[in-house]
Coordinates of C-alpha atoms and ligand atoms in Angstrom, one line a residue:
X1 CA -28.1 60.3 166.4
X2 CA -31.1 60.0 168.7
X3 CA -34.0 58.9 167.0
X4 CA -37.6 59.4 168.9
X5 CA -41.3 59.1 167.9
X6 CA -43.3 61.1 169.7
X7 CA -47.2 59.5 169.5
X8 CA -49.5 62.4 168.8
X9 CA -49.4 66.2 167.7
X10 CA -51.8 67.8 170.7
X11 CA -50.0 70.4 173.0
X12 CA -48.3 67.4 174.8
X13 CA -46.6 65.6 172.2
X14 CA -45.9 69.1 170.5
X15 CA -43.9 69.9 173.7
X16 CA -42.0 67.0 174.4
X17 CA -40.6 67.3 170.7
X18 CA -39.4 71.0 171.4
X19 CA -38.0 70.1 174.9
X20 CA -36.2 67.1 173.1
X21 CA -34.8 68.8 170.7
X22 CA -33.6 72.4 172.3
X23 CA -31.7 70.8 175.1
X24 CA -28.2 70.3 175.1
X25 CA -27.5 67.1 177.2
X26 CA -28.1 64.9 174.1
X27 CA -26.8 65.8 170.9
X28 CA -28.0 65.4 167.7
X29 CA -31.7 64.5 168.7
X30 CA -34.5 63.8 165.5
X31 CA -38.1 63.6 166.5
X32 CA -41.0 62.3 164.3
X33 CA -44.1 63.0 165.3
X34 CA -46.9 60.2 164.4
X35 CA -50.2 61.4 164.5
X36 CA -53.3 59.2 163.1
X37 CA -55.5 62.4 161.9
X38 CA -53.8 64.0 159.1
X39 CA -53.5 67.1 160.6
X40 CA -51.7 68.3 163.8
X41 CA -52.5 69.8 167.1
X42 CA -54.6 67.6 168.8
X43 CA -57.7 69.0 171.0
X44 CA -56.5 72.6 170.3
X45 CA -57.9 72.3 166.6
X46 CA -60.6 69.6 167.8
X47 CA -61.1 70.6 171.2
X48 CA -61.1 74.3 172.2
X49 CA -63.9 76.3 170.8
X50 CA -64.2 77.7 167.7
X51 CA -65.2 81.0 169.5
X52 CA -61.7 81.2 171.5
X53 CA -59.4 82.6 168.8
X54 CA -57.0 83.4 171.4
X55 CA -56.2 80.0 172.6
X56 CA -57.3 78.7 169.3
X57 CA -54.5 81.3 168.2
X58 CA -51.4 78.8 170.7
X59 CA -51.5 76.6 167.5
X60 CA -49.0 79.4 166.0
X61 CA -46.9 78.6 168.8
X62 CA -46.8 74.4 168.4
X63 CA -46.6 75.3 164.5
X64 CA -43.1 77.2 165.2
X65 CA -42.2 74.3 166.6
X66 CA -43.2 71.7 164.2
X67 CA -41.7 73.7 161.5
X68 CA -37.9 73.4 163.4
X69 CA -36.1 71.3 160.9
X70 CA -35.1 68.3 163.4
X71 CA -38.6 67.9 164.0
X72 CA -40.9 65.8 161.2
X73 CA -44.5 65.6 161.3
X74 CA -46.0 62.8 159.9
X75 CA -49.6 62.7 159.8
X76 CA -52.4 59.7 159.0
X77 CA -50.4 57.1 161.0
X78 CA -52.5 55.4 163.4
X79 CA -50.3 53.8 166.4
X80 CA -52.0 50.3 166.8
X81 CA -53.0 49.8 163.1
X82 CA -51.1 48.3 160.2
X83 CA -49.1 46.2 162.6
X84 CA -47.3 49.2 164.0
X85 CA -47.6 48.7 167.6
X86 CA -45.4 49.5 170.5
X87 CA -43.3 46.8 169.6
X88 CA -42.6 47.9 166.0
X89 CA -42.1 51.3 167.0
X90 CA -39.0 50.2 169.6
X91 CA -37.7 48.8 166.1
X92 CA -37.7 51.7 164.7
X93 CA -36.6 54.0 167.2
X94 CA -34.3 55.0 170.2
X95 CA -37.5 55.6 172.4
X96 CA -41.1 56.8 172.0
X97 CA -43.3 59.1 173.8
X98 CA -46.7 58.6 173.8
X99 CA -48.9 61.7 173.9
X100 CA -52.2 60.4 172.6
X101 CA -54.7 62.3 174.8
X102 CA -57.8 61.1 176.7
X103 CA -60.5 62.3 174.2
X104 CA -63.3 59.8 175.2
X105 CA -66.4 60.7 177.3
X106 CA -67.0 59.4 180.7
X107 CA -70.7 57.8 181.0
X108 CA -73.4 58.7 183.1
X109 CA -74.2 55.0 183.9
X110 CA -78.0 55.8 183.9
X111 CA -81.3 54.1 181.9
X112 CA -82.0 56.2 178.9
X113 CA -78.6 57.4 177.9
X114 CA -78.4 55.6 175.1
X115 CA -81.8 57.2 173.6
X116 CA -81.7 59.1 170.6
X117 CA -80.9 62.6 171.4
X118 CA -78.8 62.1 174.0
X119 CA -74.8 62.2 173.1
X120 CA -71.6 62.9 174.7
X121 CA -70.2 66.6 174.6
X122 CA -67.4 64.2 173.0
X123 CA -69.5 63.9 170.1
X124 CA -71.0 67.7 170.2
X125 CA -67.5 69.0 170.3
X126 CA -66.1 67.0 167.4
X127 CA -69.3 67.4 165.0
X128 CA -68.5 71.3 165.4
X129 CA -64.5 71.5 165.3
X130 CA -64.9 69.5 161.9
X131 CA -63.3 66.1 163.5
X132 CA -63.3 63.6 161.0
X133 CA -64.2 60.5 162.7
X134 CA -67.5 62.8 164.1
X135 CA -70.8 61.5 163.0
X136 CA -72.2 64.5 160.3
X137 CA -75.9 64.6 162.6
X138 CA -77.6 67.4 162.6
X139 CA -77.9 67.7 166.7
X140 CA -79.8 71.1 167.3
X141 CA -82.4 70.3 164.4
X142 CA -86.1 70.4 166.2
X143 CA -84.8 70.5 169.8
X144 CA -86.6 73.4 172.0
X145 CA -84.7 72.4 175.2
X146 CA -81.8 71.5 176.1
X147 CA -80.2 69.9 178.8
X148 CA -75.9 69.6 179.2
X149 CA -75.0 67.8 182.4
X150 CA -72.0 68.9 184.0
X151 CA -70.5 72.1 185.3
X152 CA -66.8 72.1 184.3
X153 CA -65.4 74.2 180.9
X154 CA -66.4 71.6 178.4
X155 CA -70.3 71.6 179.8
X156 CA -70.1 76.1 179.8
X157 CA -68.4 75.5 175.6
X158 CA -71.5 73.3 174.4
X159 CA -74.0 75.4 176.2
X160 CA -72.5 79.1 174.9
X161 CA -72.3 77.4 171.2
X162 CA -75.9 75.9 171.5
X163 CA -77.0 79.7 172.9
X164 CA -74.9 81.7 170.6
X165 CA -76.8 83.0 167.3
X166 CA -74.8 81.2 164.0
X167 CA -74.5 84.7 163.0
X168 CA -71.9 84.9 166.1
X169 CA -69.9 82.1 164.8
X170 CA -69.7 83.1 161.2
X171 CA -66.6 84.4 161.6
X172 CA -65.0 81.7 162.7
X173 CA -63.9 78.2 161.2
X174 CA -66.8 75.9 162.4
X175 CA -67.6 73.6 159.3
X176 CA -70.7 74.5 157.6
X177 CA -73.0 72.1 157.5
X178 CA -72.6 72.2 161.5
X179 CA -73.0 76.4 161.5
X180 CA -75.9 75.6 158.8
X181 CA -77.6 73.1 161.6
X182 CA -77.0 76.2 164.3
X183 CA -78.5 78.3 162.0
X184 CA -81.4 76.0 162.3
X185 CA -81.1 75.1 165.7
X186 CA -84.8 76.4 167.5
X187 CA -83.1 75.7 170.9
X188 CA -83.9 78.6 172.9
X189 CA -83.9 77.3 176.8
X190 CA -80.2 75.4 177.7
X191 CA -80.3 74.4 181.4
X192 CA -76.4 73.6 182.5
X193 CA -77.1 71.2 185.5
X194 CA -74.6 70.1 188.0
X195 CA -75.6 67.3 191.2
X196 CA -73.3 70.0 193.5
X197 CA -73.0 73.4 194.4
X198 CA -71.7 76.4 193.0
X199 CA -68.6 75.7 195.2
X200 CA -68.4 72.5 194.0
X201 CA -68.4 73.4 190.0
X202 CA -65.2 73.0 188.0
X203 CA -65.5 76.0 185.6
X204 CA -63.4 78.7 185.6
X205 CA -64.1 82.4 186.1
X206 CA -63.1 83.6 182.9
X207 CA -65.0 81.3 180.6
X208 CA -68.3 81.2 183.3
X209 CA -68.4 85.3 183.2
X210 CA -68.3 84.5 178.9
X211 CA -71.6 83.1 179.1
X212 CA -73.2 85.8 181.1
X213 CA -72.0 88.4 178.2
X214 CA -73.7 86.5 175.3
X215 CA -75.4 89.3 173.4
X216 CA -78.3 86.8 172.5
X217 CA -78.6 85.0 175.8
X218 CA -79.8 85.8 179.1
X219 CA -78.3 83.4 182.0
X220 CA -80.8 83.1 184.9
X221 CA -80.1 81.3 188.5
X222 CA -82.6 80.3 190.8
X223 CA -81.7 81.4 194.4
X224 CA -83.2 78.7 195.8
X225 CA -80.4 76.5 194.2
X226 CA -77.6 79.3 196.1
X227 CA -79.5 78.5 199.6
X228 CA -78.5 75.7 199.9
X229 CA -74.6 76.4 199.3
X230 CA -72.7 76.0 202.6
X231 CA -69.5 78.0 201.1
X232 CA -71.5 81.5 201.7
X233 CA -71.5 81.0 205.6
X234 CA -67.9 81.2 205.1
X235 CA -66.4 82.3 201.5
X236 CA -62.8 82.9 203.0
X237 CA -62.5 79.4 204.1
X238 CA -62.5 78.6 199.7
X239 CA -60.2 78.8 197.0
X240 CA -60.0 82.4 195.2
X241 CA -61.0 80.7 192.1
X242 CA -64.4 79.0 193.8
X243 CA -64.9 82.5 195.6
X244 CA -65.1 84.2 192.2
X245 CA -67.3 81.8 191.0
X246 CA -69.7 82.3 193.4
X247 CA -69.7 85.8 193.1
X248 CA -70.6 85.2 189.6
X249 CA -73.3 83.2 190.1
X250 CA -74.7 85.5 192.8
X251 CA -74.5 88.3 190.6
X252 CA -76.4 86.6 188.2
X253 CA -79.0 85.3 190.6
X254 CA -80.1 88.7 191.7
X255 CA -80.1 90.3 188.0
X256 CA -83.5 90.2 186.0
X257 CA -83.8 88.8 182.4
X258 CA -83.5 91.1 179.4
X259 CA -85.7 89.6 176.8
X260 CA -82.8 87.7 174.7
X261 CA -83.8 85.1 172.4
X262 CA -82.3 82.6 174.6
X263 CA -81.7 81.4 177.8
X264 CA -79.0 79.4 179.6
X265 CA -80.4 78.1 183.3
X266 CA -77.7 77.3 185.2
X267 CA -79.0 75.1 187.8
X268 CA -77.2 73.2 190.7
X269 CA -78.1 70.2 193.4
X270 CA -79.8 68.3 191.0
X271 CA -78.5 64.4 190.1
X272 CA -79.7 63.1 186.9
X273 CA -81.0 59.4 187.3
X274 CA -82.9 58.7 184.5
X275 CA -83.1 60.3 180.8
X276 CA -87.0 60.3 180.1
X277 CA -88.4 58.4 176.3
X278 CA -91.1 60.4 174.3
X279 CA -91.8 58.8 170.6
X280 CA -88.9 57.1 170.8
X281 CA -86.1 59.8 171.7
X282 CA -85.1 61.6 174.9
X283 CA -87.9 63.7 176.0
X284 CA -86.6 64.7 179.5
X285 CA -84.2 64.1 182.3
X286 CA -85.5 63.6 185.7
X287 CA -83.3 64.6 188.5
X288 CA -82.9 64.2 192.3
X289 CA -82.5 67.2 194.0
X290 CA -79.3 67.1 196.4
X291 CA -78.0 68.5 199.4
X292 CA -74.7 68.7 201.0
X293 CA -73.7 66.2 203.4
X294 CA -71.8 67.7 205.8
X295 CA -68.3 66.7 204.4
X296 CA -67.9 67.8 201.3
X297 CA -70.2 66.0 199.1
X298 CA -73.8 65.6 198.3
X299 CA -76.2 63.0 199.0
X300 CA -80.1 62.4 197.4
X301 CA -83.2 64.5 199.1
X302 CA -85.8 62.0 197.8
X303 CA -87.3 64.4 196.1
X304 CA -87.5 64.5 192.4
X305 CA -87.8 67.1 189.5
X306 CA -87.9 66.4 185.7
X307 CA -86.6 69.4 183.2
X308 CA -88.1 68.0 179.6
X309 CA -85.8 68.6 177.0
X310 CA -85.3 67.1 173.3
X311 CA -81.8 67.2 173.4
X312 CA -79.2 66.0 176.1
X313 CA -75.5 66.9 175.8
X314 CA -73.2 64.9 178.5
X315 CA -70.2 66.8 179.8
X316 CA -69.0 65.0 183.0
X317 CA -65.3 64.2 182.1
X318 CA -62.9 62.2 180.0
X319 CA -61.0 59.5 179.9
X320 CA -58.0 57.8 178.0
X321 CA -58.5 55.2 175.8
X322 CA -55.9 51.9 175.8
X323 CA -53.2 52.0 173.3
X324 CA -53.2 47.4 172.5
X325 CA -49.6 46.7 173.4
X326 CA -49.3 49.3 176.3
X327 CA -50.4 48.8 179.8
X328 CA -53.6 50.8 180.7
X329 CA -54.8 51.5 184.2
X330 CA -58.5 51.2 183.8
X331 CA -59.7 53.1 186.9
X332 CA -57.9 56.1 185.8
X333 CA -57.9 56.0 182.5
X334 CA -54.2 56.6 182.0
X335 CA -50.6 54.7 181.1
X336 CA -49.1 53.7 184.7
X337 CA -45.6 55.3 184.6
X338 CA -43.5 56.8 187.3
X339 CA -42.8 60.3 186.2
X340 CA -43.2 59.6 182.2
X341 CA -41.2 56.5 181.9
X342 CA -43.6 53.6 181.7
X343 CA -44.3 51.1 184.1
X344 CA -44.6 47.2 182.8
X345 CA -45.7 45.2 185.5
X346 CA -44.6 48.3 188.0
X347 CA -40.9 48.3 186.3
X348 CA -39.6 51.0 183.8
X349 CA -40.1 49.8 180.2
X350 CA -36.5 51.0 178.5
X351 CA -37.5 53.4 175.3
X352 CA -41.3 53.7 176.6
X353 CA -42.6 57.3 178.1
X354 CA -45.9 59.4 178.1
X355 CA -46.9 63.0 178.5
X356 CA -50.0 64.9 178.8
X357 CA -53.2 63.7 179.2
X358 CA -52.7 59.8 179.1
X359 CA -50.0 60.6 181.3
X360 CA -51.7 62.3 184.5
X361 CA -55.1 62.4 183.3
X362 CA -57.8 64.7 181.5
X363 CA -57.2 68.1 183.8
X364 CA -55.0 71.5 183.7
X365 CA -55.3 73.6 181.0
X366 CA -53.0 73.5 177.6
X367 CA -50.0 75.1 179.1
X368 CA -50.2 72.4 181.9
X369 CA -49.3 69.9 179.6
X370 CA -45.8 71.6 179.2
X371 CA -44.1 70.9 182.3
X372 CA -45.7 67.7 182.1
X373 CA -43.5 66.7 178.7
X374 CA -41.0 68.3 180.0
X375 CA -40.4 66.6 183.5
X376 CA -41.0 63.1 181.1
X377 CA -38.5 64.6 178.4
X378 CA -36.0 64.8 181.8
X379 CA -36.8 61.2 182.5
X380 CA -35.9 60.0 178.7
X381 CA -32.6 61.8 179.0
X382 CA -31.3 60.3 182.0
X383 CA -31.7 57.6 179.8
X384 CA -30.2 58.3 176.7
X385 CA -27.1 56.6 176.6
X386 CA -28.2 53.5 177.2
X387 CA -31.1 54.0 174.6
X388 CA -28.6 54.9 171.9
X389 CA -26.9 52.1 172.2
X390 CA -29.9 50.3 170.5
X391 CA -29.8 49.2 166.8
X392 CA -32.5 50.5 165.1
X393 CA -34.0 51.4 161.9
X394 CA -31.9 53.5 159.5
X395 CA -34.8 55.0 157.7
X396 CA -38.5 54.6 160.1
X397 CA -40.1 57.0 157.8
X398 CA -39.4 54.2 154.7
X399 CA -40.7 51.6 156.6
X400 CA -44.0 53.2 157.8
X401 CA -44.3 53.1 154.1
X402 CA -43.4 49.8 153.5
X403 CA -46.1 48.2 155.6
X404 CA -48.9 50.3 154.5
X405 CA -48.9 54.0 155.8
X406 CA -49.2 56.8 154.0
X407 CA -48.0 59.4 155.9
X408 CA -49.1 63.3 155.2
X409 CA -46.0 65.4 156.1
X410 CA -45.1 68.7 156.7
X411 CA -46.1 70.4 153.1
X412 CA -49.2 68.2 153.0
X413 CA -51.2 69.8 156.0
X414 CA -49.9 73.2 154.6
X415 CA -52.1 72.0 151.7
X416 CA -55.2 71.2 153.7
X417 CA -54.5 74.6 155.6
X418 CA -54.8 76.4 151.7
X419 CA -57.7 74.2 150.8
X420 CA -59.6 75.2 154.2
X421 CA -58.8 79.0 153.4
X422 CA -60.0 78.2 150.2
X423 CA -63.3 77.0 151.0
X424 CA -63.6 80.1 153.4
X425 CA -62.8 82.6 150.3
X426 CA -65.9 80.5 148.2
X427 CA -68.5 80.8 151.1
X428 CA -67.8 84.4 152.4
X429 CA -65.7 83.3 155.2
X430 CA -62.1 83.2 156.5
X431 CA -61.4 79.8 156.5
X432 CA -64.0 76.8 157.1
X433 CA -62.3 73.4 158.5
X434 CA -62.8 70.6 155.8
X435 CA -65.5 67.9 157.9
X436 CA -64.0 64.2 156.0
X437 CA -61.5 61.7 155.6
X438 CA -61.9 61.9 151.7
X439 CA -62.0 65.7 151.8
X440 CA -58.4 66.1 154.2
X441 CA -56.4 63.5 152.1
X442 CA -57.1 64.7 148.5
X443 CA -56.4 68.3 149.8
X444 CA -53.2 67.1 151.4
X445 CA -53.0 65.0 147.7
X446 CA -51.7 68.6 146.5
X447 CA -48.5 68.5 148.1
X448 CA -48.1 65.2 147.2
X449 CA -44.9 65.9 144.7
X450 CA -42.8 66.3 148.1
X451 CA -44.0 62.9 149.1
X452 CA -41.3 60.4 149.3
X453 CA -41.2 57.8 146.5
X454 CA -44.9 55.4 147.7
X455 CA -42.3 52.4 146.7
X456 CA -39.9 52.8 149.1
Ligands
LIG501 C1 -63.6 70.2 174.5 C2 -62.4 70.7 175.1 C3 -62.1 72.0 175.2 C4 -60.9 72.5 175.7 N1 -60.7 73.8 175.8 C5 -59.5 74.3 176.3 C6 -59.3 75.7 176.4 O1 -60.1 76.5 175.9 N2 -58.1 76.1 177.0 C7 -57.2 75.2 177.5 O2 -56.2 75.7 178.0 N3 -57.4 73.9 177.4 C8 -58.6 73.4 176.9 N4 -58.8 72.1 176.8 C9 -57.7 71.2 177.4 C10 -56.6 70.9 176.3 O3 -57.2 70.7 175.1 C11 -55.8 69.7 176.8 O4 -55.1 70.1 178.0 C12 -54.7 69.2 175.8 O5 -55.2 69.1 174.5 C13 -54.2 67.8 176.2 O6 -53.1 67.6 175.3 P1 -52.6 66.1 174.9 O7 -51.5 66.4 174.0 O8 -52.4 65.3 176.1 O9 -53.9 65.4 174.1 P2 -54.6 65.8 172.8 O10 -54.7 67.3 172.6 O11 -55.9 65.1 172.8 O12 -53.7 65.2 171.6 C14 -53.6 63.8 171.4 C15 -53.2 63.6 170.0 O13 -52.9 62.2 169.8 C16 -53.4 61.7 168.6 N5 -53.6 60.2 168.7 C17 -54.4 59.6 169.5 N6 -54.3 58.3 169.4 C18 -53.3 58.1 168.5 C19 -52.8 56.9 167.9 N7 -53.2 55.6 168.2 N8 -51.9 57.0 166.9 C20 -51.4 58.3 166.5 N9 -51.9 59.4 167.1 C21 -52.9 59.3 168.0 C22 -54.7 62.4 168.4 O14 -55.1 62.4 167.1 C23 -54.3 63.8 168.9 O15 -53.8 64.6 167.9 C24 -60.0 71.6 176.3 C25 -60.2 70.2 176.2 C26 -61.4 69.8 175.7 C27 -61.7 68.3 175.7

């Protein structure tokens, strides 16, 4: 028998345990899957918005999956704590795939970032998909502005949930002191600012024609921002995807306002280089306005505009976070490996492989990530004779519990699903994500009788 821990439960590690264990080069393959947060599925329960039930919905899929019976999820173990590092793991099993994700914000690098009011889309994200390590802050509460820097999908999520009514999002899981803050929220003005052009902009079509059709939002474009956009002289010579995009954008450009409660700007050419202090918080960012250079990219005009706004959301990426024991390439954020297997001082490291986004970095979309695990599942069995030729561990899942952890399995994050549906029935609504550490655990306490024996 093969034994293999795969590091994480997002769509990455989910997908390298199905690829592992419905192929037929290697029989007799058992996967656990380690995942610090009690509860699987990675960004697609703490990432994707609560307002896209259909890709919310692909965690039916990855449940399927995790529910095949060579497959063990074992929750609330933390890779890199109670001694289990990289080494241990190679104790304990035949090889392990690391598919922790790159769920850490990039930083603008500019004075006043660090002033009250001004946080990470990280943070804005994880406050309202109920993430347990999130701050419980009220972010909306007083803010009349806005201001979320970046243009990509992440930057068009925060600004539709800070311009959708909490009315709109009843329906959905989002936890409820958060929906209670939207509620709240007297933001009316979001301006979505990026230092490019339209053509430039990494949003896609589908999810930048969603924030035009907000039924309490208007989205307004200057057309002075479009003059300046060098990819109208010649749309043929861009992508489809940047083509539609600008057709979006033009469309909106041209079209009045209708008196909605709120308004999303979406304004381009603009570089934010300094977040502006009033009282003691953020009270403004003051941008440079841009221009294209000729090749591709934009330089600074000189000239300088200030948008003042209470509250400042930054979306302008992601990046991985080192695993201690692993190698980490800083500049891009990732595990250095040559397609999955990973590279220790630029040789393969037997047993050792990533996927997904600390594999190839934080782009593609959640089905992206499955070719990804696959082509590193390929990789790890090319290698499987010689990994199963190592002694390891009879039981792993004993001695996770021996030095400390206590896992939530299978029958425990069915518990937590119950208690969540629970909570929905008492406030009205379908299901409403439990926000805490205390509040996961003792719900996934309720399965506890199928817990192995805490001795063992
Ligand atoms: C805000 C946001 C919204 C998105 N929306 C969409 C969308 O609408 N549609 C779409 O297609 N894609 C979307 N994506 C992209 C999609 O979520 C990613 O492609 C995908 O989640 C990456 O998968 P992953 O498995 O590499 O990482 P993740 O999904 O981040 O999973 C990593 C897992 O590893 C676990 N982990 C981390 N460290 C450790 C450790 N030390 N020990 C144990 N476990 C650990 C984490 O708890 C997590 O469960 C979105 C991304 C973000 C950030």
């Amino acid at each position: 028998m093969l034994r293999i821990a795969v590091v994480g439960s997002g769509p990455s590690g989910v997908y390298a345990a199905q690829a592992l264990v419905e192929q037929s080069a290697v029989p007799d393959v058992r996967v656990h899957i380690l995942d610090r947060l009690p509860c699987p599925y990675g960004l697609v329960r703490y990432g994707v918005a609560p307002d896209h039930e259909k890709i919310k919905s692909l965690q039916n899929n990855l449940r399927t999956v995790l529910e095949d019976d060579r497959i063990e999820f074992l929750g609330n173990v933390e890779v890199g704590a109670r001694g289990l590092g990289p080494q241990r793991l190679l104790e304990l099993y035949h090889a392990v795939v690391y598919c922790v994700g790159a769920a850490r914000d990039r930083r603008l690098g500019i004075p006043g970032e660090d002033l009250p009011g001004s946080h990470s889309a990280t943070d804005f994200v994880s406050w309202y998909s109920a993430h347990p390590d999130a701050a419980p802050e009220p972010f909306t509460l007083g803010a009349r502005t806005a201001v979320v820097i970046g243009v990509g999908n992440v930057a068009v999520d925060v600004a539709r949930i800070l311009a959708r009514g909490a009315d709109e999002l009843r329906g959905t899981d989002v936890p409820e002191d958060a929906l209670g803050a939207l509620a709240a929220s007297r933001v009316r003005d979001v301006h979505m600012v990026g230092r490019r052009g339209p053509s430039g902009a990494k949003f896609t079509t589908k999810e930048l024609r969603e924030l035009g059709a907000l039924p309490s939002a208007d989205v307004l474009v200057d057309p002075a921002d479009l003059a300046l956009e060098t990819a109208y002289a010649d749309p043929a010579a861009v992508p489809a995807i940047v083509r539609r995009n600008l057709t979006v954008v033009r469309e909106w450009a041209a079209r009045p306002p209708q008196g909605r409660p709120r308004r999303v700007h979406v304004r381009f050419f603009l570089r934010p280089v300094e977040l502006l202090e009033r009282d003691g918080r953020v009270g403004g960012v003051c941008f440079e306005r841009t221009a294209p250079d000729g090749s591709g990219g934009v330089r600074g005009t000189g000239r300088y505009e200030v948008i003042e706004a209470q509250l400042v959301l930054r979306a302008v990426g992601y990046r991985g976070v080192p695993t201690e024991g692993l190698p980490f390439d800083a500049d891009r954020g990732v595990v250095p490996n040559a397609a999955g297997r990973v590279l220790r001082e630029g040789s393969c490291s037997p047993g050792e492989y990533v996927a997904g986004w600390i594999k190839r970095g934080p782009t593609g979309v959640i089905g992206t990530n499955r070719p990804c695990a696959k082509e590193t599942v390929n990789s790890l069995l090319e290698d499987a004779a010689a990994l199963g030729q190592r002694q390891v561990a009879a039981d792993p899942e004993a001695a996770l519990w021996a030095a400390g952890h206590r896992p939530v399995r299978w029958p425990g994050w069915l518990a937590i699903e119950e208690a969540e549906t629970a909570l929905g029935r008492t406030l009205g609504r379908p299901r409403v994500k439990i926000p805490d550490w205390t509040g996961l655990l003792d719900a996934a306490q309720a399965a506890a009788s199928d817990r192995p024996d805490a001795t063992r």
